[in-house]
């Protein structure tokens, strides 16, 4: 398989993805306009400065791990096992959005079971304890993992590249969506519109409240994008809907839930 993206793009992309998306979210909600978004805050208190510093330092380490994994998969002989293709018409234009959806679904399944595994007491201290130091997470903590968990998180790269035929454009959109959703999950604020609660999307998708509860209560709510595995396996926090509705009432008023 030919190398379709220059290595410098891969390095720059992974650096800017965290810096721009995570940085802009943190700057907007925690530095510039926290009072504007006060009603949307999930946990009323704020994390401390040392928490933000810790999240930033571990996230920078994780960026390096992701860069290394990308370089390993895309620029070494391992690339021959990949399914990235250069001609966008090879699988048809319709396949581009389908491949992104397949990658998201594969990622969600991998993440759910990996996430549950690292919560096991035999693995927790080795893999996951650093991430849960963010009891009240911020966007800076979206990549806050120790070295071992950073590798597990980055394994989604070979998983997707080796199993799903993807055009580079689709791969880039998937990577942007995956990290944007990660930032949203760790935002510490709920930002979905009022209509979301009564839509099918609420039944399917993870929200910022959903993942924030995982950090706050430690167990349950292991999914990344979707509620499917949590609901199927009985691991969704039983208070999720109640807490979500409380946040939405705070944002929009008492009548907002019934409309």
PDB file of C-alpha atoms in Angstrom:
ATOM      1  CA  UNK A   1       0.000   0.000   0.000  1.00  0.00           C
ATOM      2  CA  UNK A   2       1.403   3.377  -0.965  1.00  0.00           C
ATOM      3  CA  UNK A   3       1.895   6.094   1.600  1.00  0.00           C
ATOM      4  CA  UNK A   4      -1.021   8.443   0.985  1.00  0.00           C
ATOM      5  CA  UNK A   5      -0.367  11.094   3.618  1.00  0.00           C
ATOM      6  CA  UNK A   6       3.041  12.689   4.215  1.00  0.00           C
ATOM      7  CA  UNK A   7       4.445  11.915   7.656  1.00  0.00           C
ATOM      8  CA  UNK A   8       4.653  15.597   8.578  1.00  0.00           C
ATOM      9  CA  UNK A   9       0.886  15.899   8.054  1.00  0.00           C
ATOM     10  CA  UNK A  10       0.290  13.010  10.454  1.00  0.00           C
ATOM     11  CA  UNK A  11       2.479  14.612  13.121  1.00  0.00           C
ATOM     12  CA  UNK A  12       0.986  18.086  12.665  1.00  0.00           C
ATOM     13  CA  UNK A  13      -2.582  16.781  12.539  1.00  0.00           C
ATOM     14  CA  UNK A  14      -2.296  14.954  15.860  1.00  0.00           C
ATOM     15  CA  UNK A  15      -0.712  17.968  17.525  1.00  0.00           C
ATOM     16  CA  UNK A  16      -3.243  20.476  16.195  1.00  0.00           C
ATOM     17  CA  UNK A  17      -6.235  18.236  16.886  1.00  0.00           C
ATOM     18  CA  UNK A  18      -5.631  18.471  20.632  1.00  0.00           C
ATOM     19  CA  UNK A  19      -4.310  22.028  20.638  1.00  0.00           C
ATOM     20  CA  UNK A  20      -7.082  23.577  18.557  1.00  0.00           C
ATOM     21  CA  UNK A  21     -10.165  21.543  19.509  1.00  0.00           C
ATOM     22  CA  UNK A  22      -9.297  20.825  23.135  1.00  0.00           C
ATOM     23  CA  UNK A  23      -7.614  24.177  23.648  1.00  0.00           C
ATOM     24  CA  UNK A  24     -10.454  26.222  22.170  1.00  0.00           C
ATOM     25  CA  UNK A  25     -13.038  24.346  24.264  1.00  0.00           C
ATOM     26  CA  UNK A  26     -11.050  24.904  27.458  1.00  0.00           C
ATOM     27  CA  UNK A  27     -10.430  28.554  26.641  1.00  0.00           C
ATOM     28  CA  UNK A  28     -14.105  29.196  25.854  1.00  0.00           C
ATOM     29  CA  UNK A  29     -15.718  27.385  28.789  1.00  0.00           C
ATOM     30  CA  UNK A  30     -13.088  27.721  31.519  1.00  0.00           C
ATOM     31  CA  UNK A  31     -11.246  30.978  30.834  1.00  0.00           C
ATOM     32  CA  UNK A  32     -13.199  33.453  28.716  1.00  0.00           C
ATOM     33  CA  UNK A  33     -16.904  32.814  29.310  1.00  0.00           C
ATOM     34  CA  UNK A  34     -17.504  30.454  32.269  1.00  0.00           C
ATOM     35  CA  UNK A  35     -20.258  32.744  33.572  1.00  0.00           C
ATOM     36  CA  UNK A  36     -22.056  32.703  30.230  1.00  0.00           C
ATOM     37  CA  UNK A  37     -22.213  28.903  30.334  1.00  0.00           C
ATOM     38  CA  UNK A  38     -22.773  28.618  34.103  1.00  0.00           C
ATOM     39  CA  UNK A  39     -26.241  27.048  33.784  1.00  0.00           C
ATOM     40  CA  UNK A  40     -24.791  24.325  31.581  1.00  0.00           C
ATOM     41  CA  UNK A  41     -22.115  23.255  34.097  1.00  0.00           C
ATOM     42  CA  UNK A  42     -22.657  19.630  35.059  1.00  0.00           C
ATOM     43  CA  UNK A  43     -20.772  19.674  38.363  1.00  0.00           C
ATOM     44  CA  UNK A  44     -21.106  23.033  40.063  1.00  0.00           C
ATOM     45  CA  UNK A  45     -17.568  23.157  41.376  1.00  0.00           C
ATOM     46  CA  UNK A  46     -14.474  23.655  39.216  1.00  0.00           C
ATOM     47  CA  UNK A  47     -11.347  21.541  39.130  1.00  0.00           C
ATOM     48  CA  UNK A  48      -8.176  23.063  40.516  1.00  0.00           C
ATOM     49  CA  UNK A  49      -5.264  24.518  38.582  1.00  0.00           C
ATOM     50  CA  UNK A  50      -3.068  21.528  39.464  1.00  0.00           C
ATOM     51  CA  UNK A  51      -5.708  19.265  37.907  1.00  0.00           C
ATOM     52  CA  UNK A  52      -5.514  21.186  34.650  1.00  0.00           C
ATOM     53  CA  UNK A  53      -1.702  21.011  34.693  1.00  0.00           C
ATOM     54  CA  UNK A  54      -1.824  17.241  35.272  1.00  0.00           C
ATOM     55  CA  UNK A  55      -4.351  16.743  32.481  1.00  0.00           C
ATOM     56  CA  UNK A  56      -2.267  18.786  30.078  1.00  0.00           C
ATOM     57  CA  UNK A  57       0.994  16.982  30.843  1.00  0.00           C
ATOM     58  CA  UNK A  58      -0.469  13.491  30.433  1.00  0.00           C
ATOM     59  CA  UNK A  59      -2.354  14.535  27.309  1.00  0.00           C
ATOM     60  CA  UNK A  60       0.861  15.721  25.689  1.00  0.00           C
ATOM     61  CA  UNK A  61       2.351  12.286  26.369  1.00  0.00           C
ATOM     62  CA  UNK A  62      -0.681  10.633  24.767  1.00  0.00           C
ATOM     63  CA  UNK A  63      -0.322  12.807  21.668  1.00  0.00           C
ATOM     64  CA  UNK A  64       3.210  11.453  21.248  1.00  0.00           C
ATOM     65  CA  UNK A  65       1.873   7.893  21.584  1.00  0.00           C
ATOM     66  CA  UNK A  66      -0.790   8.522  18.944  1.00  0.00           C
ATOM     67  CA  UNK A  67       1.792  10.039  16.611  1.00  0.00           C
ATOM     68  CA  UNK A  68       4.013   6.998  17.113  1.00  0.00           C
ATOM     69  CA  UNK A  69       1.137   4.595  16.439  1.00  0.00           C
ATOM     70  CA  UNK A  70       0.166   6.464  13.284  1.00  0.00           C
ATOM     71  CA  UNK A  71       3.725   6.460  12.005  1.00  0.00           C
ATOM     72  CA  UNK A  72       4.077   2.749  12.782  1.00  0.00           C
ATOM     73  CA  UNK A  73       0.888   1.790  10.961  1.00  0.00           C
ATOM     74  CA  UNK A  74       1.164   4.160   7.991  1.00  0.00           C
ATOM     75  CA  UNK A  75       4.901   4.473   7.291  1.00  0.00           C
ATOM     76  CA  UNK A  76       6.458   1.082   8.043  1.00  0.00           C
ATOM     77  CA  UNK A  77       5.972  -2.302   6.321  1.00  0.00           C
ATOM     78  CA  UNK A  78       2.844  -2.689   8.477  1.00  0.00           C
ATOM     79  CA  UNK A  79       1.107  -0.363   6.018  1.00  0.00           C
ATOM     80  CA  UNK A  80       0.850  -3.328   3.628  1.00  0.00           C
ATOM     81  CA  UNK A  81      -1.793  -4.800   5.945  1.00  0.00           C
ATOM     82  CA  UNK A  82      -3.860  -1.622   5.857  1.00  0.00           C
ATOM     83  CA  UNK A  83      -6.967  -1.000   3.770  1.00  0.00           C
ATOM     84  CA  UNK A  84      -6.463   2.682   2.969  1.00  0.00           C
ATOM     85  CA  UNK A  85      -7.018   3.360  -0.733  1.00  0.00           C
ATOM     86  CA  UNK A  86      -6.161   6.372  -2.899  1.00  0.00           C
ATOM     87  CA  UNK A  87      -8.868   6.395  -5.587  1.00  0.00           C
ATOM     88  CA  UNK A  88     -12.026   7.741  -3.954  1.00  0.00           C
ATOM     89  CA  UNK A  89     -14.117   6.027  -6.656  1.00  0.00           C
ATOM     90  CA  UNK A  90     -12.650   2.596  -5.903  1.00  0.00           C
ATOM     91  CA  UNK A  91     -15.469   1.827  -3.486  1.00  0.00           C
ATOM     92  CA  UNK A  92     -17.820   4.558  -4.662  1.00  0.00           C
ATOM     93  CA  UNK A  93     -18.553   7.921  -3.083  1.00  0.00           C
ATOM     94  CA  UNK A  94     -21.331   6.336  -0.993  1.00  0.00           C
ATOM     95  CA  UNK A  95     -18.716   4.255   0.812  1.00  0.00           C
ATOM     96  CA  UNK A  96     -16.976   7.307   2.317  1.00  0.00           C
ATOM     97  CA  UNK A  97     -19.726   8.119   4.876  1.00  0.00           C
ATOM     98  CA  UNK A  98     -20.433   4.403   5.375  1.00  0.00           C
ATOM     99  CA  UNK A  99     -16.767   3.721   6.178  1.00  0.00           C
ATOM    100  CA  UNK A 100     -16.751   6.579   8.696  1.00  0.00           C
ATOM    101  CA  UNK A 101     -19.852   5.138  10.399  1.00  0.00           C
ATOM    102  CA  UNK A 102     -18.276   1.665  10.449  1.00  0.00           C
ATOM    103  CA  UNK A 103     -15.089   3.081  11.964  1.00  0.00           C
ATOM    104  CA  UNK A 104     -17.113   4.900  14.637  1.00  0.00           C
ATOM    105  CA  UNK A 105     -19.068   1.734  15.463  1.00  0.00           C
ATOM    106  CA  UNK A 106     -15.885  -0.355  15.618  1.00  0.00           C
ATOM    107  CA  UNK A 107     -14.228   2.252  17.823  1.00  0.00           C
ATOM    108  CA  UNK A 108     -17.222   2.381  20.167  1.00  0.00           C
ATOM    109  CA  UNK A 109     -17.269  -1.401  20.571  1.00  0.00           C
ATOM    110  CA  UNK A 110     -13.515  -1.598  21.166  1.00  0.00           C
ATOM    111  CA  UNK A 111     -13.618   1.291  23.611  1.00  0.00           C
ATOM    112  CA  UNK A 112     -16.518  -0.091  25.657  1.00  0.00           C
ATOM    113  CA  UNK A 113     -14.897  -3.460  26.282  1.00  0.00           C
ATOM    114  CA  UNK A 114     -11.397  -2.063  26.742  1.00  0.00           C
ATOM    115  CA  UNK A 115     -12.782   0.553  29.128  1.00  0.00           C
ATOM    116  CA  UNK A 116     -14.632  -2.043  31.187  1.00  0.00           C
ATOM    117  CA  UNK A 117     -11.507  -4.209  31.296  1.00  0.00           C
ATOM    118  CA  UNK A 118      -9.261  -1.451  32.688  1.00  0.00           C
ATOM    119  CA  UNK A 119     -11.806  -0.855  35.443  1.00  0.00           C
ATOM    120  CA  UNK A 120     -11.150  -4.362  36.727  1.00  0.00           C
ATOM    121  CA  UNK A 121      -9.282  -4.147  40.018  1.00  0.00           C
ATOM    122  CA  UNK A 122      -6.434  -6.257  38.613  1.00  0.00           C
ATOM    123  CA  UNK A 123      -5.828  -3.700  35.811  1.00  0.00           C
ATOM    124  CA  UNK A 124      -7.085  -0.400  37.169  1.00  0.00           C
ATOM    125  CA  UNK A 125      -3.911   0.889  38.853  1.00  0.00           C
ATOM    126  CA  UNK A 126      -1.706  -0.172  35.955  1.00  0.00           C
ATOM    127  CA  UNK A 127      -3.852   1.378  33.216  1.00  0.00           C
ATOM    128  CA  UNK A 128      -6.684   3.666  34.238  1.00  0.00           C
ATOM    129  CA  UNK A 129      -5.987   5.379  37.555  1.00  0.00           C
ATOM    130  CA  UNK A 130      -4.482   8.512  35.988  1.00  0.00           C
ATOM    131  CA  UNK A 131      -7.565   9.242  33.906  1.00  0.00           C
ATOM    132  CA  UNK A 132      -9.835   8.976  36.936  1.00  0.00           C
ATOM    133  CA  UNK A 133      -7.850  11.540  38.851  1.00  0.00           C
ATOM    134  CA  UNK A 134     -10.043  13.884  36.798  1.00  0.00           C
ATOM    135  CA  UNK A 135     -13.167  13.459  38.915  1.00  0.00           C
ATOM    136  CA  UNK A 136     -14.438  16.715  37.431  1.00  0.00           C
ATOM    137  CA  UNK A 137     -12.942  16.514  33.912  1.00  0.00           C
ATOM    138  CA  UNK A 138     -12.120  19.324  31.519  1.00  0.00           C
ATOM    139  CA  UNK A 139     -11.292  19.297  27.781  1.00  0.00           C
ATOM    140  CA  UNK A 140      -7.594  19.259  28.704  1.00  0.00           C
ATOM    141  CA  UNK A 141      -8.180  15.816  30.218  1.00  0.00           C
ATOM    142  CA  UNK A 142      -9.518  14.296  27.010  1.00  0.00           C
ATOM    143  CA  UNK A 143      -6.144  12.583  26.460  1.00  0.00           C
ATOM    144  CA  UNK A 144      -5.076  12.346  30.099  1.00  0.00           C
ATOM    145  CA  UNK A 145      -3.848   8.737  30.245  1.00  0.00           C
ATOM    146  CA  UNK A 146      -0.743   7.091  31.586  1.00  0.00           C
ATOM    147  CA  UNK A 147       1.647   5.494  29.107  1.00  0.00           C
ATOM    148  CA  UNK A 148       0.051   2.040  29.251  1.00  0.00           C
ATOM    149  CA  UNK A 149      -3.493   3.263  28.698  1.00  0.00           C
ATOM    150  CA  UNK A 150      -2.281   5.662  26.026  1.00  0.00           C
ATOM    151  CA  UNK A 151      -1.169   2.637  24.009  1.00  0.00           C
ATOM    152  CA  UNK A 152      -4.546   0.938  24.502  1.00  0.00           C
ATOM    153  CA  UNK A 153      -6.333   4.094  23.346  1.00  0.00           C
ATOM    154  CA  UNK A 154      -4.080   4.387  20.292  1.00  0.00           C
ATOM    155  CA  UNK A 155      -4.790   0.784  19.272  1.00  0.00           C
ATOM    156  CA  UNK A 156      -7.933   2.059  17.594  1.00  0.00           C
ATOM    157  CA  UNK A 157      -5.644   3.254  14.784  1.00  0.00           C
ATOM    158  CA  UNK A 158      -4.510  -0.201  13.561  1.00  0.00           C
ATOM    159  CA  UNK A 159      -7.936  -1.624  14.385  1.00  0.00           C
ATOM    160  CA  UNK A 160      -9.655   0.769  11.968  1.00  0.00           C
ATOM    161  CA  UNK A 161      -6.900   0.916   9.336  1.00  0.00           C
ATOM    162  CA  UNK A 162      -6.532  -2.872   9.124  1.00  0.00           C
ATOM    163  CA  UNK A 163     -10.253  -3.720   9.110  1.00  0.00           C
ATOM    164  CA  UNK A 164     -12.137  -0.921   7.323  1.00  0.00           C
ATOM    165  CA  UNK A 165     -11.336   0.195   3.748  1.00  0.00           C
ATOM    166  CA  UNK A 166     -11.026   3.967   4.077  1.00  0.00           C
ATOM    167  CA  UNK A 167     -10.024   6.830   1.845  1.00  0.00           C
ATOM    168  CA  UNK A 168      -7.664   9.312   3.558  1.00  0.00           C
ATOM    169  CA  UNK A 169     -10.462  11.905   3.541  1.00  0.00           C
ATOM    170  CA  UNK A 170     -12.698   9.494   5.463  1.00  0.00           C
ATOM    171  CA  UNK A 171      -9.884   8.671   7.877  1.00  0.00           C
ATOM    172  CA  UNK A 172      -9.294  12.352   8.594  1.00  0.00           C
ATOM    173  CA  UNK A 173     -13.007  13.020   9.177  1.00  0.00           C
ATOM    174  CA  UNK A 174     -13.223   9.995  11.471  1.00  0.00           C
ATOM    175  CA  UNK A 175     -10.213  11.165  13.490  1.00  0.00           C
ATOM    176  CA  UNK A 176     -11.659  14.685  13.803  1.00  0.00           C
ATOM    177  CA  UNK A 177     -15.075  13.397  14.845  1.00  0.00           C
ATOM    178  CA  UNK A 178     -13.581  10.927  17.330  1.00  0.00           C
ATOM    179  CA  UNK A 179     -11.558  13.589  19.081  1.00  0.00           C
ATOM    180  CA  UNK A 180     -14.337  16.208  18.942  1.00  0.00           C
ATOM    181  CA  UNK A 181     -16.643  13.729  20.675  1.00  0.00           C
ATOM    182  CA  UNK A 182     -13.913  13.053  23.224  1.00  0.00           C
ATOM    183  CA  UNK A 183     -13.677  16.777  23.998  1.00  0.00           C
ATOM    184  CA  UNK A 184     -17.465  16.982  24.303  1.00  0.00           C
ATOM    185  CA  UNK A 185     -17.514  14.045  26.702  1.00  0.00           C
ATOM    186  CA  UNK A 186     -14.928  15.723  28.934  1.00  0.00           C
ATOM    187  CA  UNK A 187     -16.273  19.256  28.499  1.00  0.00           C
ATOM    188  CA  UNK A 188     -17.848  19.450  31.947  1.00  0.00           C
ATOM    189  CA  UNK A 189     -20.816  21.268  30.395  1.00  0.00           C
ATOM    190  CA  UNK A 190     -23.915  19.983  28.634  1.00  0.00           C
ATOM    191  CA  UNK A 191     -24.435  21.793  25.334  1.00  0.00           C
ATOM    192  CA  UNK A 192     -26.989  19.718  23.391  1.00  0.00           C
ATOM    193  CA  UNK A 193     -30.093  21.689  22.323  1.00  0.00           C
ATOM    194  CA  UNK A 194     -33.466  21.393  24.063  1.00  0.00           C
ATOM    195  CA  UNK A 195     -35.018  19.230  21.324  1.00  0.00           C
ATOM    196  CA  UNK A 196     -32.330  16.565  21.782  1.00  0.00           C
ATOM    197  CA  UNK A 197     -34.040  15.057  24.841  1.00  0.00           C
ATOM    198  CA  UNK A 198     -37.159  13.995  22.910  1.00  0.00           C
ATOM    199  CA  UNK A 199     -35.287  12.806  19.826  1.00  0.00           C
ATOM    200  CA  UNK A 200     -34.010   9.375  18.846  1.00  0.00           C
ATOM    201  CA  UNK A 201     -30.488  10.743  19.279  1.00  0.00           C
ATOM    202  CA  UNK A 202     -30.933  10.860  23.053  1.00  0.00           C
ATOM    203  CA  UNK A 203     -31.752   7.153  23.065  1.00  0.00           C
ATOM    204  CA  UNK A 204     -28.675   6.332  20.994  1.00  0.00           C
ATOM    205  CA  UNK A 205     -25.903   8.794  21.751  1.00  0.00           C
ATOM    206  CA  UNK A 206     -23.673   9.380  24.761  1.00  0.00           C
ATOM    207  CA  UNK A 207     -23.811  12.933  26.097  1.00  0.00           C
ATOM    208  CA  UNK A 208     -21.431  15.034  28.146  1.00  0.00           C
ATOM    209  CA  UNK A 209     -23.609  14.316  31.207  1.00  0.00           C
ATOM    210  CA  UNK A 210     -23.349  10.586  30.465  1.00  0.00           C
ATOM    211  CA  UNK A 211     -19.546  10.551  30.515  1.00  0.00           C
ATOM    212  CA  UNK A 212     -19.272  13.110  33.300  1.00  0.00           C
ATOM    213  CA  UNK A 213     -21.262  10.746  35.514  1.00  0.00           C
ATOM    214  CA  UNK A 214     -18.667   8.077  34.790  1.00  0.00           C
ATOM    215  CA  UNK A 215     -15.925  10.348  36.113  1.00  0.00           C
ATOM    216  CA  UNK A 216     -18.001  11.547  39.050  1.00  0.00           C
ATOM    217  CA  UNK A 217     -19.346   8.151  40.152  1.00  0.00           C
ATOM    218  CA  UNK A 218     -16.438   6.044  38.824  1.00  0.00           C
ATOM    219  CA  UNK A 219     -18.412   3.037  37.519  1.00  0.00           C
ATOM    220  CA  UNK A 220     -20.960   2.605  34.733  1.00  0.00           C
ATOM    221  CA  UNK A 221     -21.352   4.555  31.478  1.00  0.00           C
ATOM    222  CA  UNK A 222     -18.396   2.989  29.674  1.00  0.00           C
ATOM    223  CA  UNK A 223     -19.454   3.850  26.099  1.00  0.00           C
ATOM    224  CA  UNK A 224     -17.725   6.347  23.824  1.00  0.00           C
ATOM    225  CA  UNK A 225     -20.338   7.439  21.271  1.00  0.00           C
ATOM    226  CA  UNK A 226     -23.332   5.203  21.858  1.00  0.00           C
ATOM    227  CA  UNK A 227     -25.435   4.009  24.797  1.00  0.00           C
ATOM    228  CA  UNK A 228     -25.955   0.625  23.101  1.00  0.00           C
ATOM    229  CA  UNK A 229     -23.412  -1.502  24.983  1.00  0.00           C
ATOM    230  CA  UNK A 230     -24.133   0.114  28.350  1.00  0.00           C
ATOM    231  CA  UNK A 231     -27.854  -0.495  27.983  1.00  0.00           C
ATOM    232  CA  UNK A 232     -27.409  -4.026  26.628  1.00  0.00           C
ATOM    233  CA  UNK A 233     -24.961  -5.031  29.362  1.00  0.00           C
ATOM    234  CA  UNK A 234     -26.761  -3.217  32.194  1.00  0.00           C
ATOM    235  CA  UNK A 235     -23.843  -0.887  32.949  1.00  0.00           C
ATOM    236  CA  UNK A 236     -25.550   2.456  32.400  1.00  0.00           C
ATOM    237  CA  UNK A 237     -25.800   4.593  35.543  1.00  0.00           C
ATOM    238  CA  UNK A 238     -29.448   4.344  36.710  1.00  0.00           C
ATOM    239  CA  UNK A 239     -29.439   8.053  37.585  1.00  0.00           C
ATOM    240  CA  UNK A 240     -28.332   9.180  34.112  1.00  0.00           C
ATOM    241  CA  UNK A 241     -31.696  10.328  32.748  1.00  0.00           C
ATOM    242  CA  UNK A 242     -32.616  12.031  36.028  1.00  0.00           C
ATOM    243  CA  UNK A 243     -29.308  13.952  36.129  1.00  0.00           C
ATOM    244  CA  UNK A 244     -29.556  14.845  32.443  1.00  0.00           C
ATOM    245  CA  UNK A 245     -33.082  16.208  32.932  1.00  0.00           C
ATOM    246  CA  UNK A 246     -31.969  18.225  35.954  1.00  0.00           C
ATOM    247  CA  UNK A 247     -29.230  19.868  33.910  1.00  0.00           C
ATOM    248  CA  UNK A 248     -31.637  20.613  31.055  1.00  0.00           C
ATOM    249  CA  UNK A 249     -34.185  22.120  33.458  1.00  0.00           C
ATOM    250  CA  UNK A 250     -31.442  24.335  34.845  1.00  0.00           C
ATOM    251  CA  UNK A 251     -30.525  25.398  31.312  1.00  0.00           C
ATOM    252  CA  UNK A 252     -33.977  25.853  29.779  1.00  0.00           C
ATOM    253  CA  UNK A 253     -36.534  25.963  32.585  1.00  0.00           C
ATOM    254  CA  UNK A 254     -38.974  23.512  34.142  1.00  0.00           C
ATOM    255  CA  UNK A 255     -41.239  23.222  31.084  1.00  0.00           C
ATOM    256  CA  UNK A 256     -38.396  22.383  28.690  1.00  0.00           C
ATOM    257  CA  UNK A 257     -38.484  18.614  29.288  1.00  0.00           C
ATOM    258  CA  UNK A 258     -42.141  18.156  28.468  1.00  0.00           C
ATOM    259  CA  UNK A 259     -42.068  20.234  25.271  1.00  0.00           C
TER     260      UNK A 259
END
